[in-house]
C-alpha positions as a printed Julia matrix, in Angstrom:
499×3 Matrix{Float64}:
 -23.16   20.89   -2.89
 -26.66   19.74   -3.72
 -30.11   21.12   -2.92
 -31.38   17.59   -2.23
 -31.39   16.62    1.45
 -33.01   13.15    1.46
 -30.88   10.13    0.59
 -30.89    6.37    0.84
 -27.21    6.33    1.76
 -24.85    8.87    3.3
 -21.19    7.92    2.98
 -18.74    9.74    5.26
 -15.18    9.62    3.93
 -13.92   10.29    0.4
 -11.04    7.85    0.23
 -11.04    4.89   -2.12
 -13.4     2.78    0.01
 -16.0     5.51    0.47
 -15.82    6.48   -3.2
 -16.13    2.86   -4.29
 -19.2     2.36   -2.12
 -20.79    5.59   -3.38
 -20.17    4.63   -7.0
 -21.53    1.11   -6.63
 -24.65    2.25   -4.74
 -25.42    5.09   -7.17
 -25.13    2.73  -10.12
 -27.7     0.45   -8.47
 -30.25    3.25   -8.45
 -29.87    4.37   -4.83
 -29.87    8.04   -3.82
 -26.33    8.55   -2.54
 -24.47   11.41   -0.88
 -20.78   11.41   -0.02
 -19.15   13.89    2.37
 -15.36   14.31    2.69
 -13.8    16.75    5.14
 -10.8    17.49    2.91
  -9.77   16.73   -0.65
 -11.05   13.49   -2.13
  -8.34   10.88   -1.64
  -6.33   13.44    0.29
  -5.06   11.13    3.04
  -4.42    7.36    3.03
  -5.7     6.75   -0.5
  -3.07    8.97   -2.12
  -0.25    7.77    0.13
  -0.06    4.09   -0.83
   2.73    2.19   -2.57
   0.65    2.51   -5.78
   0.26   -1.25   -6.23
  -2.52   -3.52   -7.38
  -1.3    -6.74   -5.86
  -2.27   -9.84   -3.97
   0.26   -9.18   -1.25
   2.9   -11.88   -1.5
   3.97  -11.47    2.13
   0.4   -12.01    3.37
   0.82  -15.68    2.5
   3.15  -16.01    5.49
   0.27  -14.91    7.72
  -2.09  -17.43    6.07
  -4.4   -14.72    4.71
  -5.28  -16.87    1.73
  -8.78  -15.4     1.25
  -7.4   -11.86    1.08
  -4.64  -12.83   -1.35
  -6.99  -14.79   -3.62
  -9.55  -11.95   -3.74
  -6.86   -9.33   -4.37
  -5.27  -11.35   -7.18
  -8.65  -11.78   -8.87
  -9.3    -8.03   -8.5
  -5.92   -7.29  -10.06
  -7.28   -8.7   -13.31
 -10.5    -6.71  -13.05
  -8.73   -3.4   -12.42
  -6.2    -3.91  -15.2
  -9.15   -4.3   -17.54
 -11.39   -1.52  -16.21
  -8.72    1.09  -15.42
  -6.31    0.37  -18.25
  -5.16    4.0   -18.63
  -3.98    4.43  -15.02
  -2.95    0.83  -14.24
  -0.31   -1.33  -15.84
   1.38   -4.71  -15.27
   4.66   -4.6   -13.37
   7.27   -7.31  -13.03
   8.86   -7.69   -9.58
  12.27   -9.19   -8.88
  13.28  -10.56   -5.47
  17.06  -11.06   -5.19
  18.05  -14.09   -3.17
  19.68  -12.97    0.08
  21.66  -15.5     2.09
  20.42  -16.02    5.63
  16.86  -14.88    4.93
  13.97  -16.85    3.4
  15.37  -19.95    1.63
  14.89  -20.31   -2.12
  12.56  -23.32   -1.75
  10.2   -21.3     0.47
  10.07  -18.43   -2.02
   9.45  -20.82   -4.94
   6.61  -22.5    -3.02
   5.06  -19.17   -2.14
   5.25  -17.94   -5.73
   3.77  -21.2    -7.04
   0.77  -20.61   -4.78
   0.65  -16.91   -5.67
   0.47  -17.75   -9.37
  -2.61  -19.89   -8.82
  -4.68  -18.43   -5.98
  -6.41  -15.77   -8.05
  -7.56  -18.07  -10.85
  -6.82  -17.35  -14.51
  -4.45  -14.46  -15.1
  -3.28  -12.46  -18.09
   0.14  -11.85  -16.52
   3.31  -13.96  -16.86
   3.89  -16.45  -14.09
   6.83  -16.48  -11.73
  10.27  -17.82  -12.6
  13.79  -18.14  -11.23
  16.09  -15.6   -12.89
  19.74  -14.7   -13.16
  20.54  -11.16  -12.06
  22.76   -9.4   -14.58
  23.77   -5.73  -14.71
  21.99   -5.23  -18.03
  18.84   -7.08  -16.98
  17.08   -8.06  -13.78
  20.13   -7.2   -11.7
  20.44   -3.58  -12.88
  21.6    -1.32  -10.07
  22.23   -4.19   -7.65
  25.52   -5.07   -5.98
  27.39   -7.84   -7.86
  27.05  -10.44   -5.08
  23.35  -10.76   -5.88
  23.34  -13.19   -8.8
  20.11  -15.14   -8.47
  16.53  -14.27   -7.72
  12.87  -14.77   -8.51
  10.56  -12.75  -10.75
   6.77  -12.55  -10.57
   3.94  -10.32  -11.81
   1.73   -7.75  -10.13
   0.55   -4.29  -11.2
   0.91   -0.56  -10.56
  -1.84    2.06  -10.29
  -2.11    5.82   -9.85
  -3.95    5.67   -6.52
  -5.12    9.29   -6.33
  -6.5     9.19   -9.87
  -8.26    5.91   -9.12
 -10.22    7.79   -6.44
 -11.11   10.64   -8.79
 -12.25    8.36  -11.6
 -14.51    6.43   -9.23
 -16.01    9.76   -8.21
 -16.58   10.88  -11.79
 -18.38    7.61  -12.4
 -20.41    8.0    -9.19
 -21.4    11.51  -10.28
 -22.46   10.24  -13.69
 -24.71    7.73  -11.93
 -26.36   10.45   -9.85
 -24.38   10.62   -6.6
 -24.19   13.94   -4.72
 -20.53   14.62   -3.92
 -19.52   17.07   -1.19
 -15.76   17.7    -0.84
 -14.48   19.73    2.09
 -17.64   18.95    4.02
 -17.28   17.72    7.59
 -19.73   15.59    9.56
 -20.45   17.45   12.8
 -22.97   15.04   14.3
 -25.54   12.44   13.32
 -28.42   10.91   15.24
 -31.07    8.28   14.65
 -34.55    9.78   14.48
 -37.8     8.62   12.96
 -36.32    5.57   11.26
 -33.49    7.43    9.58
 -30.26    9.34   10.19
 -30.3    13.1    10.64
 -26.79   14.38    9.95
 -25.4    17.86   10.51
 -22.72   18.73    7.96
 -20.45   21.75    7.68
 -18.88   23.33    4.62
 -15.27   23.63    5.82
 -14.54   26.67    3.68
 -17.58   28.79    4.54
 -18.51   27.4     7.94
 -22.13   27.02    6.8
 -23.95   24.09    8.41
 -26.91   22.17    7.02
 -28.82   18.95    7.7
 -29.12   15.84    5.56
 -31.3    12.79    6.12
 -30.43    9.24    5.07
 -31.8     5.77    5.65
 -28.3     4.31    6.16
 -24.94    5.85    7.12
 -21.58    4.39    6.06
 -18.54    5.37    8.11
 -15.64    5.06    5.65
 -13.57    7.78    7.29
 -10.34    5.79    7.34
  -8.0     7.07   10.06
 -10.9     9.21   11.38
 -13.28    6.24   11.72
 -13.19    6.59   15.51
 -14.11   10.31   15.71
 -16.88    9.83   13.14
 -18.2     6.89   15.15
 -18.34    9.13   18.23
 -20.09   11.86   16.22
 -22.74    9.27   15.38
 -23.38    8.4    19.01
 -20.87    5.61   19.39
 -21.5     1.96   18.64
 -22.79   -1.11   20.43
 -20.79   -3.34   18.07
 -17.34   -4.24   19.49
 -14.56   -3.24   17.1
 -11.44   -1.09   17.18
  -9.17    0.56   14.67
  -5.38    0.33   14.76
  -3.54    3.2    13.12
  -0.32    2.19   11.35
   1.84    4.82    9.7
   3.44    3.98    6.37
   6.04    6.27    4.81
   7.77    6.35    1.41
  10.76    8.16   -0.02
  11.46    9.15   -3.62
  15.02    9.26   -4.97
  16.6     9.68   -8.42
  16.18    6.49  -10.45
  18.39    3.74   -9.02
  18.14    1.15  -11.78
  17.49    0.81  -15.5
  14.64   -1.28  -16.81
  10.92   -1.27  -16.12
  10.91   -3.96  -13.42
  10.6    -3.27   -9.7
  12.46   -4.84   -6.79
  11.02   -6.44   -3.69
  13.83   -6.6    -1.15
  13.86   -8.73    1.98
  14.93   -7.01    5.16
  16.44   -8.75    8.17
  13.32   -7.97   10.27
  11.36  -10.21    7.83
   9.6    -7.24    6.28
  10.0    -6.36    2.6
  10.73   -3.01    0.96
   9.76   -2.14   -2.61
  11.87   -0.17   -5.1
   9.56    0.87   -7.94
  10.26    2.9   -11.11
   8.35    6.15  -10.6
   7.52    9.15  -12.75
  10.18    8.23  -15.33
  13.22    9.74  -13.57
  12.7     8.5   -10.01
  12.42    5.44   -7.79
   9.76    5.04   -5.11
  10.94    3.23   -1.97
   8.6     1.99    0.74
   7.07    1.31    3.06
   7.38    1.48    6.83
   5.03    0.08    9.48
   4.85    2.22   12.62
   1.97    2.06   15.08
   0.68    5.53   16.06
  -1.94    6.6    18.57
  -3.34    9.47   16.51
  -3.05   11.49   13.32
  -0.93   14.15   15.0
   1.94   11.62   15.07
   1.77   11.04   11.35
   2.11   14.42    9.69
   5.4    13.59    8.0
   8.01   10.88    7.68
  10.28   10.52   10.7
  14.05   10.6    10.38
  14.25    7.06   11.75
  11.88    5.88    8.99
  14.06    7.47    6.33
  17.13    5.76    7.77
  15.25    2.45    7.95
  14.29    2.57    4.26
  17.76    3.64    3.16
  19.42    0.88    5.19
  17.03   -1.72    3.77
  17.79   -0.87    0.14
  21.5    -0.11    0.62
  22.01   -3.75    1.56
  21.3    -4.53   -2.11
  22.29   -1.51   -4.21
  25.58   -1.14   -6.05
  25.56    2.59   -5.27
  24.32    3.21   -1.73
  21.86    6.04   -1.13
  22.13    8.76    1.49
  19.61   11.16    3.02
  20.6    13.95    0.55
  19.36   11.68   -2.27
  15.77   11.89   -1.01
  13.91   14.4    -3.19
  10.42   13.84   -1.77
   8.64   11.79    0.85
   5.06   11.16    1.87
   3.25    9.5     4.73
  -0.12    7.85    5.12
  -1.95    6.14    7.95
  -3.58    2.75    7.45
  -6.78    2.36    9.49
  -6.45   -1.38   10.17
  -8.88   -3.59   12.04
  -7.3    -4.32   15.42
  -6.95   -8.1    15.45
  -4.73   -8.12   18.53
  -1.39   -8.61   16.73
   1.54   -7.16   18.66
   3.54   -6.43   15.49
   2.06   -3.75   13.18
   3.38   -5.66   10.16
   1.35   -8.71   11.19
  -1.94   -6.84   11.65
  -4.38   -8.01    9.0
  -4.72   -5.9     5.84
  -8.1    -7.48    5.15
 -11.21   -5.36    5.5
 -13.8    -5.78    8.23
 -17.34   -4.46    7.93
 -19.27   -3.92   11.15
 -23.0    -3.14   11.16
 -24.39   -1.28   14.17
 -28.18   -1.3    14.11
 -30.38    0.44   16.67
 -34.08    1.29   16.47
 -34.14   -0.15   12.95
 -31.52    2.33   11.71
 -28.16    0.97   10.53
 -24.62    2.27   10.38
 -21.92    0.35    8.57
 -18.34    0.95    9.75
 -15.42    0.13    7.45
 -12.13   -1.01    9.0
  -9.0    -1.76    6.98
  -8.97   -2.56    3.3
  -6.51   -2.18    0.44
  -6.54   -0.15   -2.75
  -6.65   -3.44   -4.66
  -9.84   -4.75   -3.06
 -11.86   -1.51   -2.8
 -14.39   -2.62   -5.43
 -15.07   -5.95   -3.73
 -15.29   -4.17   -0.4
 -18.02   -1.96   -1.87
 -19.95   -4.99   -3.11
 -19.64   -6.6     0.31
 -20.82   -3.4     2.01
 -23.99   -3.26   -0.08
 -24.62   -6.94    0.55
 -24.4    -6.33    4.3
 -26.81   -3.41    4.0
 -29.38   -5.27    1.92
 -31.88   -5.55    4.83
 -32.13   -1.72    4.89
 -31.51   -0.79    1.25
 -33.35   -2.08   -1.81
 -31.18   -1.49   -4.9
 -33.04   -1.43   -8.21
 -30.16   -3.03  -10.1
 -27.65   -5.85   -9.37
 -23.86   -5.63   -8.93
 -22.34   -3.93  -11.97
 -18.9    -2.43  -11.27
 -17.05   -5.53  -12.49
 -18.13   -4.77  -16.07
 -18.2    -0.97  -16.54
 -14.77    0.61  -17.21
 -13.77    3.7   -15.29
 -13.92    7.0   -17.21
 -11.12    7.28  -19.78
 -10.25    3.57  -19.95
  -9.2     2.31  -23.39
  -9.21   -1.15  -24.9
  -6.06   -0.57  -27.0
  -3.68    1.81  -25.26
  -1.22    2.15  -28.15
  -3.95    2.83  -30.72
  -5.7     5.38  -28.49
  -2.45    7.24  -27.83
  -1.59    7.28  -31.54
  -5.03    8.69  -32.3
  -4.49   11.48  -29.76
  -1.17   12.41  -31.4
  -2.86   12.43  -34.81
  -5.68   14.63  -33.51
  -3.26   17.22  -32.05
  -0.23   17.19  -34.38
   1.02   20.65  -33.34
   1.2    19.9   -29.62
   4.38   18.48  -28.05
   4.42   14.7   -28.03
   5.66   14.54  -24.45
   2.72   16.66  -23.3
   0.25   14.39  -25.09
   1.88   11.33  -23.53
   1.6    12.89  -20.07
  -2.04   13.87  -20.54
  -2.92   10.42  -21.84
  -1.25    8.76  -18.83
  -3.47   10.82  -16.53
  -6.73   10.95  -18.47
  -6.7     8.19  -21.08
  -9.5     8.66  -23.59
 -10.58   11.83  -21.76
  -7.36   13.61  -22.8
  -9.08   15.0   -25.89
 -11.81   16.48  -23.68
  -9.15   18.1   -21.5
  -7.5    19.67  -24.56
 -10.72   20.61  -26.35
  -9.98   23.12  -29.11
  -6.42   23.84  -27.91
  -4.56   22.91  -31.1
  -1.36   24.9   -30.48
   0.92   25.29  -27.47
  -0.19   28.89  -27.07
  -3.83   27.81  -26.76
  -2.9    25.69  -23.74
  -2.36   28.82  -21.67
   0.41   29.22  -19.15
   3.11   26.55  -18.95
   3.82   25.99  -15.25
   6.64   23.5   -15.84
   6.69   19.87  -14.79
   4.37   18.91  -17.65
   1.5    21.03  -16.33
  -0.38   23.64  -18.37
  -3.2    26.05  -17.62
  -5.71   24.15  -19.78
  -5.31   21.01  -17.68
  -5.48   22.92  -14.39
  -8.79   24.36  -15.53
 -10.04   20.82  -16.1
  -9.0    19.77  -12.61
 -10.89   22.69  -11.09
 -14.02   22.31  -13.21
 -14.28   18.51  -13.34
 -12.14   17.0   -10.58
 -12.84   19.13   -7.49
  -9.32   20.59   -7.22
  -9.36   23.58   -4.85
  -5.74   24.05   -3.68
  -2.29   23.96   -5.3
  -1.48   20.67   -3.54
  -4.61   19.07   -5.0
  -3.11   19.66   -8.44
   0.63   19.27   -7.86
   0.63   16.16   -5.67
  -2.67   14.32   -6.16
  -4.32   15.02   -9.54
  -0.77   14.95  -10.91
   2.77   14.52   -9.62
   3.9    17.65  -11.47
   5.3    19.03   -8.21
   7.97   16.35   -8.29
   9.18   17.6   -11.68
   9.17   21.28  -10.72
  11.74   23.37   -8.94
  10.99   25.28   -5.74
  10.49   28.54   -7.65
   8.07   26.9   -10.1
   5.97   25.44   -7.3
   5.86   28.8    -5.55
   4.86   30.56   -8.78
   2.07   28.06   -9.35
   0.79   28.51   -5.78
   0.76   32.3    -6.27
  -1.1    31.96   -9.58
  -3.62   29.57   -8.04
  -4.16   31.91   -5.09
  -4.84   34.83   -7.4
  -7.3    32.67   -9.33
  -9.2    31.88   -6.14
  -9.4    35.56   -5.15
 -10.65   36.5    -8.61
 -13.38   33.87   -8.33
């Protein structure tokens, strides 16, 4: 919380789009506040497929602008978030009766070139062998196509944008709900509530940004509605995690007979991430967890290709998110545009910008576009800048930085240092501080999580519940047993009571 109550910009919604806008605006010298009703990145932005990609399948819907922008942003994010993002090679096995090989080759040729110059290898036709690009696949799949995209830790991308926003002066308010906002005297007067204490307070801002994601509609109503015609379409996307299904560091993109694609991505060393679904829902109450029919859909899609079919008992974890897409009138949820739409509603000289849609990949460009749209009401003191400043912890030479961390902490387990570096990059040494021995790290909770790091999450990354730590700041919960997760929750609860 902050004692200041007067801002240039109030952003409602702490997902990747809201955080990106807050960071960009703060770095331009604007007074920025961001309010999020739950944990930062606690909904859609931590429930993605974890990809930085152009969206190969969007070419079929002629969304060339979106694909070109996303491919260009892929390069930017690989450079500016090098510790939490990495290149990833995708393999599409050729499946008889689905898209012909010539169509795939043509699409990949275009995909290689739409984003301009790239640091990643271009696409190629490949043979699928058990010890190579065909690992884990049924033997009838012998030919395919390989192309490049990238992977990112989505939840950590949110947090690092917030740490940067904070460093540039933004006021960040997690677990703070917008109750109501009204235009008065040439500005917004917003009533906010601390969800934990129930305390309400007022904040004033020249401009309000509604980046509430799946809650964009309720926030719009809390702000008095809108005269600008636009609607959100909620589309549920679910993923399952299973024990690793193939060797190698490549991912698979598998065609399904409904013309959708399903990804199989190496995940957290020992697992494979499989997703996603596209299910239209009328509200968030329909999207609390994956449905049994979604699980069966994903399993059926991948079992068409795998040498060893998967069953429901193989699923060790699942998660669900809701995409707040701009309603473009498409009857099929899979055909609804993934591009972002920014709508400005201005009355009595006071503006609200409403964010519909968007992808993890294009969040930074969305933020630049949002500030451009708001230029009549906001006067930044500095120009666009986020394309040049790395996110906190980014390193120019990953191998050298990791080796330096090992040399700095020779008595700590190498696997622990590797895990910390993967999450924090150059900030790993700040997390460890003077903890030179395993004992100095405090309690070992299992799953690669120690007390020293949990303290960092609480003090520097706004973690306030066990789930914030186990499933968003880290994925340690996936590597723990039921008893370990319960023990950590009990420890965390006792810590809260003591505070």
